[in-house]
PDB file of C-alpha atoms in Angstrom:
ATOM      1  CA  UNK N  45      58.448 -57.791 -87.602  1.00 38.00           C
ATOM      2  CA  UNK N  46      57.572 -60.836 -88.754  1.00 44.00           C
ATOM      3  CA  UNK N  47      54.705 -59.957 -90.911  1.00 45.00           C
ATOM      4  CA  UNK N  48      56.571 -58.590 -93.917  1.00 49.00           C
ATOM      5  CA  UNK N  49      57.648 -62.455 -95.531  1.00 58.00           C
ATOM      6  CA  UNK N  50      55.019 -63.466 -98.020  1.00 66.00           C
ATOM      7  CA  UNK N  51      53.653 -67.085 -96.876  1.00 85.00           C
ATOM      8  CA  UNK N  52      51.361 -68.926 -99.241  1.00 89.00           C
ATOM      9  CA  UNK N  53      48.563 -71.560 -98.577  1.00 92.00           C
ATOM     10  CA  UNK N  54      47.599 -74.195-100.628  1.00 94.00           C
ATOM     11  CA  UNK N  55      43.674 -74.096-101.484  1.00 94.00           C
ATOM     12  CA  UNK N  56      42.013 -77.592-102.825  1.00 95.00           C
ATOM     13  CA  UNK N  57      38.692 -77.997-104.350  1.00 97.00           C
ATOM     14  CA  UNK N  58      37.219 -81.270-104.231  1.00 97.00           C
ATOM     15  CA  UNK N  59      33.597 -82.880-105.410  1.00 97.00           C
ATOM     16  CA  UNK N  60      32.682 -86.441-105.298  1.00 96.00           C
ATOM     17  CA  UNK N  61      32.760 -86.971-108.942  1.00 96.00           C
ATOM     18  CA  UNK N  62      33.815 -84.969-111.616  1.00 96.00           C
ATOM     19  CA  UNK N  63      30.497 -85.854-113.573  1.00 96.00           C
ATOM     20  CA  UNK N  64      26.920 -85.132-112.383  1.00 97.00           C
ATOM     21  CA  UNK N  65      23.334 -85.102-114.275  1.00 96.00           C
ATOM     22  CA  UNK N  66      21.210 -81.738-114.746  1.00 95.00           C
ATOM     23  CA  UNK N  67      19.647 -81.118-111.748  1.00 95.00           C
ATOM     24  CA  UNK N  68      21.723 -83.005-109.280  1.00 96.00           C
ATOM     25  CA  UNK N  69      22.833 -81.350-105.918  1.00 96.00           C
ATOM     26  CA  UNK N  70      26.887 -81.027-106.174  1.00 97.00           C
ATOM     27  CA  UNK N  71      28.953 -80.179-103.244  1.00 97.00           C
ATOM     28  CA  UNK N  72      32.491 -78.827-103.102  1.00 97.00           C
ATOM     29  CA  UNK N  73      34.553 -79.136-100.196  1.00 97.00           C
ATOM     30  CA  UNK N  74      37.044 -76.064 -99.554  1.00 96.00           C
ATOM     31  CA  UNK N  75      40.777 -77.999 -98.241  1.00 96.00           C
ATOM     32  CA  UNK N  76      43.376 -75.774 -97.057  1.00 94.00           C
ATOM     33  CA  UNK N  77      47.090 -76.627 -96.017  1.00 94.00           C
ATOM     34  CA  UNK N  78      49.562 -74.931 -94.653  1.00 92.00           C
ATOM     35  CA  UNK N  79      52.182 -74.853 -91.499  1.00 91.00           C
ATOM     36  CA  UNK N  80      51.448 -71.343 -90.536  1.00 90.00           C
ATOM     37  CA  UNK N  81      48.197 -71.167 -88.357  1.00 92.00           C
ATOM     38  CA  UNK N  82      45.083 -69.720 -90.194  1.00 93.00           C
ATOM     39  CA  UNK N  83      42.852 -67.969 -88.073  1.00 92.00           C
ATOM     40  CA  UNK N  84      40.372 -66.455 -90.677  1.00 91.00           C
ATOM     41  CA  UNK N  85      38.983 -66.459 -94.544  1.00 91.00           C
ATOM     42  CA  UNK N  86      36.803 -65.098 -97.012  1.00 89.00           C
ATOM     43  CA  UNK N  87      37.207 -65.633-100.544  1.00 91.00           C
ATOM     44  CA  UNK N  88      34.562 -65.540-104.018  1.00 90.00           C
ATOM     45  CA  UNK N  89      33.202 -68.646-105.395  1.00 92.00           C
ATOM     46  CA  UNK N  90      33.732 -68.068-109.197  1.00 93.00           C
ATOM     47  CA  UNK N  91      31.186 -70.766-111.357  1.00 95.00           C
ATOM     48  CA  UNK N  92      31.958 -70.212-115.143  1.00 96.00           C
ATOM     49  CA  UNK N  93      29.116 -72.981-116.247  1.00 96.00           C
ATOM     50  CA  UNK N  94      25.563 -73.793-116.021  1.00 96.00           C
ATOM     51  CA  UNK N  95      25.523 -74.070-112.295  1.00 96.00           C
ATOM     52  CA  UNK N  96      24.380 -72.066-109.219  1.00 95.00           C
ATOM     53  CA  UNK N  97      25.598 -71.625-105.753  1.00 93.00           C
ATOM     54  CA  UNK N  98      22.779 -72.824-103.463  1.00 94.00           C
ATOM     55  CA  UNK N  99      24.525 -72.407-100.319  1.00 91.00           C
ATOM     56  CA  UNK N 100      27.579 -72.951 -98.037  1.00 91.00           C
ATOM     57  CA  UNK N 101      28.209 -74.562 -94.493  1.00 92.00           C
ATOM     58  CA  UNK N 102      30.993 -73.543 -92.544  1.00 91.00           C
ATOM     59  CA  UNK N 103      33.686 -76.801 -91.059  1.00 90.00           C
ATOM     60  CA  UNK N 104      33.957 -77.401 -87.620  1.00 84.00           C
ATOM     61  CA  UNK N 105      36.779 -75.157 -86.382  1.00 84.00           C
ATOM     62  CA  UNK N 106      35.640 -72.050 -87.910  1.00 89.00           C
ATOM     63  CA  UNK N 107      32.871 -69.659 -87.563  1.00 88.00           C
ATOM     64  CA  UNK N 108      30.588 -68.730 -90.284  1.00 85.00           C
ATOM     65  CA  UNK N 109      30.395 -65.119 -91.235  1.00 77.00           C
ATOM     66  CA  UNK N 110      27.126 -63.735 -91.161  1.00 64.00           C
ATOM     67  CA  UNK N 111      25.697 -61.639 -94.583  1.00 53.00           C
ATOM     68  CA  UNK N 112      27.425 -58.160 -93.032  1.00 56.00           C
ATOM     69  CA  UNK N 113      30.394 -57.379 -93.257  1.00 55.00           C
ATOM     70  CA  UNK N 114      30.592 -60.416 -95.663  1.00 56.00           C
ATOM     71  CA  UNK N 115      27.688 -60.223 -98.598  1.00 58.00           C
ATOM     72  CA  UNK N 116      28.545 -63.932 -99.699  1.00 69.00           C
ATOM     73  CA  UNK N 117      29.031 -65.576 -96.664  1.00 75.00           C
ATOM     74  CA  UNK N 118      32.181 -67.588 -97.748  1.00 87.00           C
ATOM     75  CA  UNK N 119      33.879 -66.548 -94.688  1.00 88.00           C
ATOM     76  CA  UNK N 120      35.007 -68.021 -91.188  1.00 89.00           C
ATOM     77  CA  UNK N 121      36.752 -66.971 -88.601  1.00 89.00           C
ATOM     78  CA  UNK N 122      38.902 -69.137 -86.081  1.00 89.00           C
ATOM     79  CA  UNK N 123      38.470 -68.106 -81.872  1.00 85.00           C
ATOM     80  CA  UNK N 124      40.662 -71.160 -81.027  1.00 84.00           C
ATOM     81  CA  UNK N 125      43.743 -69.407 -82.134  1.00 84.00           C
ATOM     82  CA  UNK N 126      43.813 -70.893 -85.529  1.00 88.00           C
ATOM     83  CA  UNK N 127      44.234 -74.394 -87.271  1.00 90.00           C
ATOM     84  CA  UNK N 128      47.324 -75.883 -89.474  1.00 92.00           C
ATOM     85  CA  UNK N 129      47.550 -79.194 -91.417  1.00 92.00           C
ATOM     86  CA  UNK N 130      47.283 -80.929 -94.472  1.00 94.00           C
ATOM     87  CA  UNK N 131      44.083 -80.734 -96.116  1.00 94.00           C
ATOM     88  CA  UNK N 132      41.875 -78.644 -93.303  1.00 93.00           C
ATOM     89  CA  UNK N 133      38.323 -78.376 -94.384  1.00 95.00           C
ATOM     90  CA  UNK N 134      37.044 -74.762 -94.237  1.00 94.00           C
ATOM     91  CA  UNK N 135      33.632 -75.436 -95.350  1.00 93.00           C
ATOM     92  CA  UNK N 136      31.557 -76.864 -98.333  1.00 95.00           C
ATOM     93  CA  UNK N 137      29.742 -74.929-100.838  1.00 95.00           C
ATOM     94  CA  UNK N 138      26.508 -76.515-102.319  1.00 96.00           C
ATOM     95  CA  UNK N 139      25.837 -76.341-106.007  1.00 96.00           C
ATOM     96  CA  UNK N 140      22.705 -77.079-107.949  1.00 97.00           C
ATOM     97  CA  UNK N 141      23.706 -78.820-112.021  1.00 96.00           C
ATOM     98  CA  UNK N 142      21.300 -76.538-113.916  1.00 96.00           C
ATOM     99  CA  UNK N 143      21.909 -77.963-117.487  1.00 96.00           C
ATOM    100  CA  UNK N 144      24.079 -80.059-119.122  1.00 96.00           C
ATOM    101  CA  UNK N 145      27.643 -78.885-120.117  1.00 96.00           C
ATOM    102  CA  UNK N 146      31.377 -77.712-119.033  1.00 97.00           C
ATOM    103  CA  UNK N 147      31.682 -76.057-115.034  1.00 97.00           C
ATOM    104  CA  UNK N 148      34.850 -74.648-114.278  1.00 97.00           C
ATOM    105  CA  UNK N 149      34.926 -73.767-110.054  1.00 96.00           C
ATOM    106  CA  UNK N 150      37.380 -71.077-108.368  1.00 95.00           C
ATOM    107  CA  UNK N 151      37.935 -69.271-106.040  1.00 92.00           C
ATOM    108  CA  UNK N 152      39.620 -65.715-105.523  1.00 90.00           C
ATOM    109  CA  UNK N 153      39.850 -62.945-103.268  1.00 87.00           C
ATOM    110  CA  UNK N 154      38.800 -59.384-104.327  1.00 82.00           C
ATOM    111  CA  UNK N 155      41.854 -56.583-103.515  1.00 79.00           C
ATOM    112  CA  UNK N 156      40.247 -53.950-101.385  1.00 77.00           C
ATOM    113  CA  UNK N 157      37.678 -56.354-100.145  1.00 77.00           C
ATOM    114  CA  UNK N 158      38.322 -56.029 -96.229  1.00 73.00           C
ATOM    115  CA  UNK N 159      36.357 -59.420 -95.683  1.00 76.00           C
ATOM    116  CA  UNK N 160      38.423 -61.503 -98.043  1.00 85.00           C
ATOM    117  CA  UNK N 161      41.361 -63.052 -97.616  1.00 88.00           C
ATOM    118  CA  UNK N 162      43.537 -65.880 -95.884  1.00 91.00           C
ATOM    119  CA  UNK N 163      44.594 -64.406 -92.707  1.00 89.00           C
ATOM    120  CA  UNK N 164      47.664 -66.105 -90.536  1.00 89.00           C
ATOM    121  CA  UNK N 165      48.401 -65.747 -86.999  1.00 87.00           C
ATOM    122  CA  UNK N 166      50.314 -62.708 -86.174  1.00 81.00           C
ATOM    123  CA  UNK N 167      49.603 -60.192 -88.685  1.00 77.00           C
ATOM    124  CA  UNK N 168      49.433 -60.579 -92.661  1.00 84.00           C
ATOM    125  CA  UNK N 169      47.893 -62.375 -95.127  1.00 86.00           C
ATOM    126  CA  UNK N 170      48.655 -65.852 -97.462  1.00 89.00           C
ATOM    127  CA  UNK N 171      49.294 -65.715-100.566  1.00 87.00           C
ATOM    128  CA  UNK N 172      47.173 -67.982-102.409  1.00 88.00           C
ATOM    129  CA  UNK N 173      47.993 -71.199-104.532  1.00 90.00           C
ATOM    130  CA  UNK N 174      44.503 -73.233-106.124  1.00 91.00           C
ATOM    131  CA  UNK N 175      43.878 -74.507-108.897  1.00 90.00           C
ATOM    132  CA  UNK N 176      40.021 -74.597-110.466  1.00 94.00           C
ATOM    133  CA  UNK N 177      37.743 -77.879-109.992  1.00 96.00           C
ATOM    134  CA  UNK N 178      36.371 -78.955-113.387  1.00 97.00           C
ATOM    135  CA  UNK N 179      32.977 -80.937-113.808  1.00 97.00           C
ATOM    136  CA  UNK N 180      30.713 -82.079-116.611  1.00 96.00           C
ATOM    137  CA  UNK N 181      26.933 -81.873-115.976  1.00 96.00           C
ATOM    138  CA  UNK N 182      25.181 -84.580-118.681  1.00 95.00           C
ATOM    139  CA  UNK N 183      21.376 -84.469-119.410  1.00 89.00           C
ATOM    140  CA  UNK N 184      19.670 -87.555-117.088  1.00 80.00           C
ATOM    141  CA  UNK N 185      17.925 -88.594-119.954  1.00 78.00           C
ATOM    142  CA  UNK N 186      21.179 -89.811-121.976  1.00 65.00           C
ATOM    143  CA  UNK N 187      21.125 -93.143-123.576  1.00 47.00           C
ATOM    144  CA  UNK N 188      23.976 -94.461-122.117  1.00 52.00           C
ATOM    145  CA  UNK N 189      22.591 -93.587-118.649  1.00 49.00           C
ATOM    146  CA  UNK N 190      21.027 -97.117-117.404  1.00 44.00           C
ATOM    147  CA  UNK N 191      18.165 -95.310-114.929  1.00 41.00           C
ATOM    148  CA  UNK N 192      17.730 -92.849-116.988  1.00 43.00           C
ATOM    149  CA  UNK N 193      19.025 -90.166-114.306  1.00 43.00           C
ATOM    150  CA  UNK N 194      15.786 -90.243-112.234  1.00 43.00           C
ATOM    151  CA  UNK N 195      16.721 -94.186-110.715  1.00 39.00           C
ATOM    152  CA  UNK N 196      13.163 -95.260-111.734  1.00 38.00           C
ATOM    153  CA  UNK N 197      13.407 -97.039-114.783  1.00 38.00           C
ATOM    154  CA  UNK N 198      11.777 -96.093-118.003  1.00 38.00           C
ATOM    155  CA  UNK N 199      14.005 -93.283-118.700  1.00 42.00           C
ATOM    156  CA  UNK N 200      17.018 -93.268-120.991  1.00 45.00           C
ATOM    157  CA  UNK N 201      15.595 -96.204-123.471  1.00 48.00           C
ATOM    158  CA  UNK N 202      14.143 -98.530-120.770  1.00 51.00           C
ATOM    159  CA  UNK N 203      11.334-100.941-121.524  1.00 53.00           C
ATOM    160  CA  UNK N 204       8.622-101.175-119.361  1.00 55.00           C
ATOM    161  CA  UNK N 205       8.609-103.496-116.835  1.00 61.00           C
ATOM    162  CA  UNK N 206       7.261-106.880-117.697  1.00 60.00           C
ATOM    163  CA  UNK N 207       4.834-108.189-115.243  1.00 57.00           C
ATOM    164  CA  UNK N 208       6.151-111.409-112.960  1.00 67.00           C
ATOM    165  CA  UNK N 209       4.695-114.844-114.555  1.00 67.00           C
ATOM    166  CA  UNK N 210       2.408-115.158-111.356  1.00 66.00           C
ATOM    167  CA  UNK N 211       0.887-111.882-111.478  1.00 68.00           C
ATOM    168  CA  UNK N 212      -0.004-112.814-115.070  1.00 65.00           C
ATOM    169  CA  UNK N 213      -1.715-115.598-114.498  1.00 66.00           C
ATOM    170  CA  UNK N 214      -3.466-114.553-111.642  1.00 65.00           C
ATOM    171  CA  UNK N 215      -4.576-111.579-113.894  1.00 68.00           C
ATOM    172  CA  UNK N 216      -6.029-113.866-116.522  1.00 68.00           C
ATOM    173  CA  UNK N 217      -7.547-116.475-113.820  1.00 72.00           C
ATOM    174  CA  UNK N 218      -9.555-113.412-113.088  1.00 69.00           C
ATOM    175  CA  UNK N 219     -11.126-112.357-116.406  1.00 67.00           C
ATOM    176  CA  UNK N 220     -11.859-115.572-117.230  1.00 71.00           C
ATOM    177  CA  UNK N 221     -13.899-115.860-113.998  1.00 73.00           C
ATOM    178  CA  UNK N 222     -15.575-112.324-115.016  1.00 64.00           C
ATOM    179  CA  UNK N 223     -16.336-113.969-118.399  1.00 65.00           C
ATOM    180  CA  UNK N 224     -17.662-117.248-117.163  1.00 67.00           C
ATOM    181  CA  UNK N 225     -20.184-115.824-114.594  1.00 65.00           C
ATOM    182  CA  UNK N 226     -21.594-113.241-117.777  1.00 60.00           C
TER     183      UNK N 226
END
């Protein structure tokens, strides 16, 4: 009986930054809050950018999904009898930069898809409320990047390092020894 009310969940994305360099490893935590338990997910990561899903790790709490039923494995499934709260992590997807521009990240459920969805205690499903996570992805080799992306040095307009005045020295104590003995 009480199935039949329409119940919504609040879905968060969240990234450390919202800028990263070409090539970088990005990850993307999945928050959820409600009131109502959630014993269940599956949802589609959608990445309109130059970026690629490398992988995603289920939270504590939840159990991963293997590849069948659930081709993507965005999916977990509570045994405990479900979890509630502000900002519960279901799991973070990994994310590799692949070149430098605009990433927009979603996520949505497909209608008909058996394996998606936010499923609540009892019977029935959340509706779902998210908004998309957007990051920039810069080239590693911009000017205005100190390291030059890489954290060597050399990169991005660096100089080469200057040798330290003792190394000098000691460099040209030895060839003038090599020249004196010839």
């Amino acid at each position: 009986a009480g199935g039949a009310l329409a119940e919504t969940i609040d879905l968060r994305l969240q990234s450390a930054s919202d800028t990263y360099h070409a090539g970088d490893t990005v990850d993307v935590d999945i928050l959820a809050t409600t009131s109502t338990l959630l014993v269940g997910y599956g949802f589609d990561l959608l990445v309109d950018g130059p970026m690629t899903m490398t992988g995603y790790d289920t939270a504590s709490g939840f159990v991963g999904v293997s590849a069948k039923p659930d081709g993507d494995r965005l999916a977990g499934l509570s045994f405990s009898g479900g979890v509630d709260g502000i900002d519960i992590l279901l799991g973070t997807a990994h994310l590799l930069a692949d070149a430098p521009g605009s990433v927009q990240v979603d996520l949505d459920t497909t209608a008909g898809d058996l394996t998606e969805g936010f499923a609540r205690f009892g019977s029935g499903f959340f509706d779902i409320v998210t908004a998309p996570l957007n990051l920039s992805i810069v080239d590693p080799l911009d000017a205005g990047d100190p390291v030059g992306g890489g954290g060597s040095g050399g990169g991005g307009g660096n100089p080469p390092p200057v040798p330290e005045p003792m190394t000098a020295l000691l460099l040209v104590t030895g060839l003038l020894t090599v020249v004196r003995r010839r």
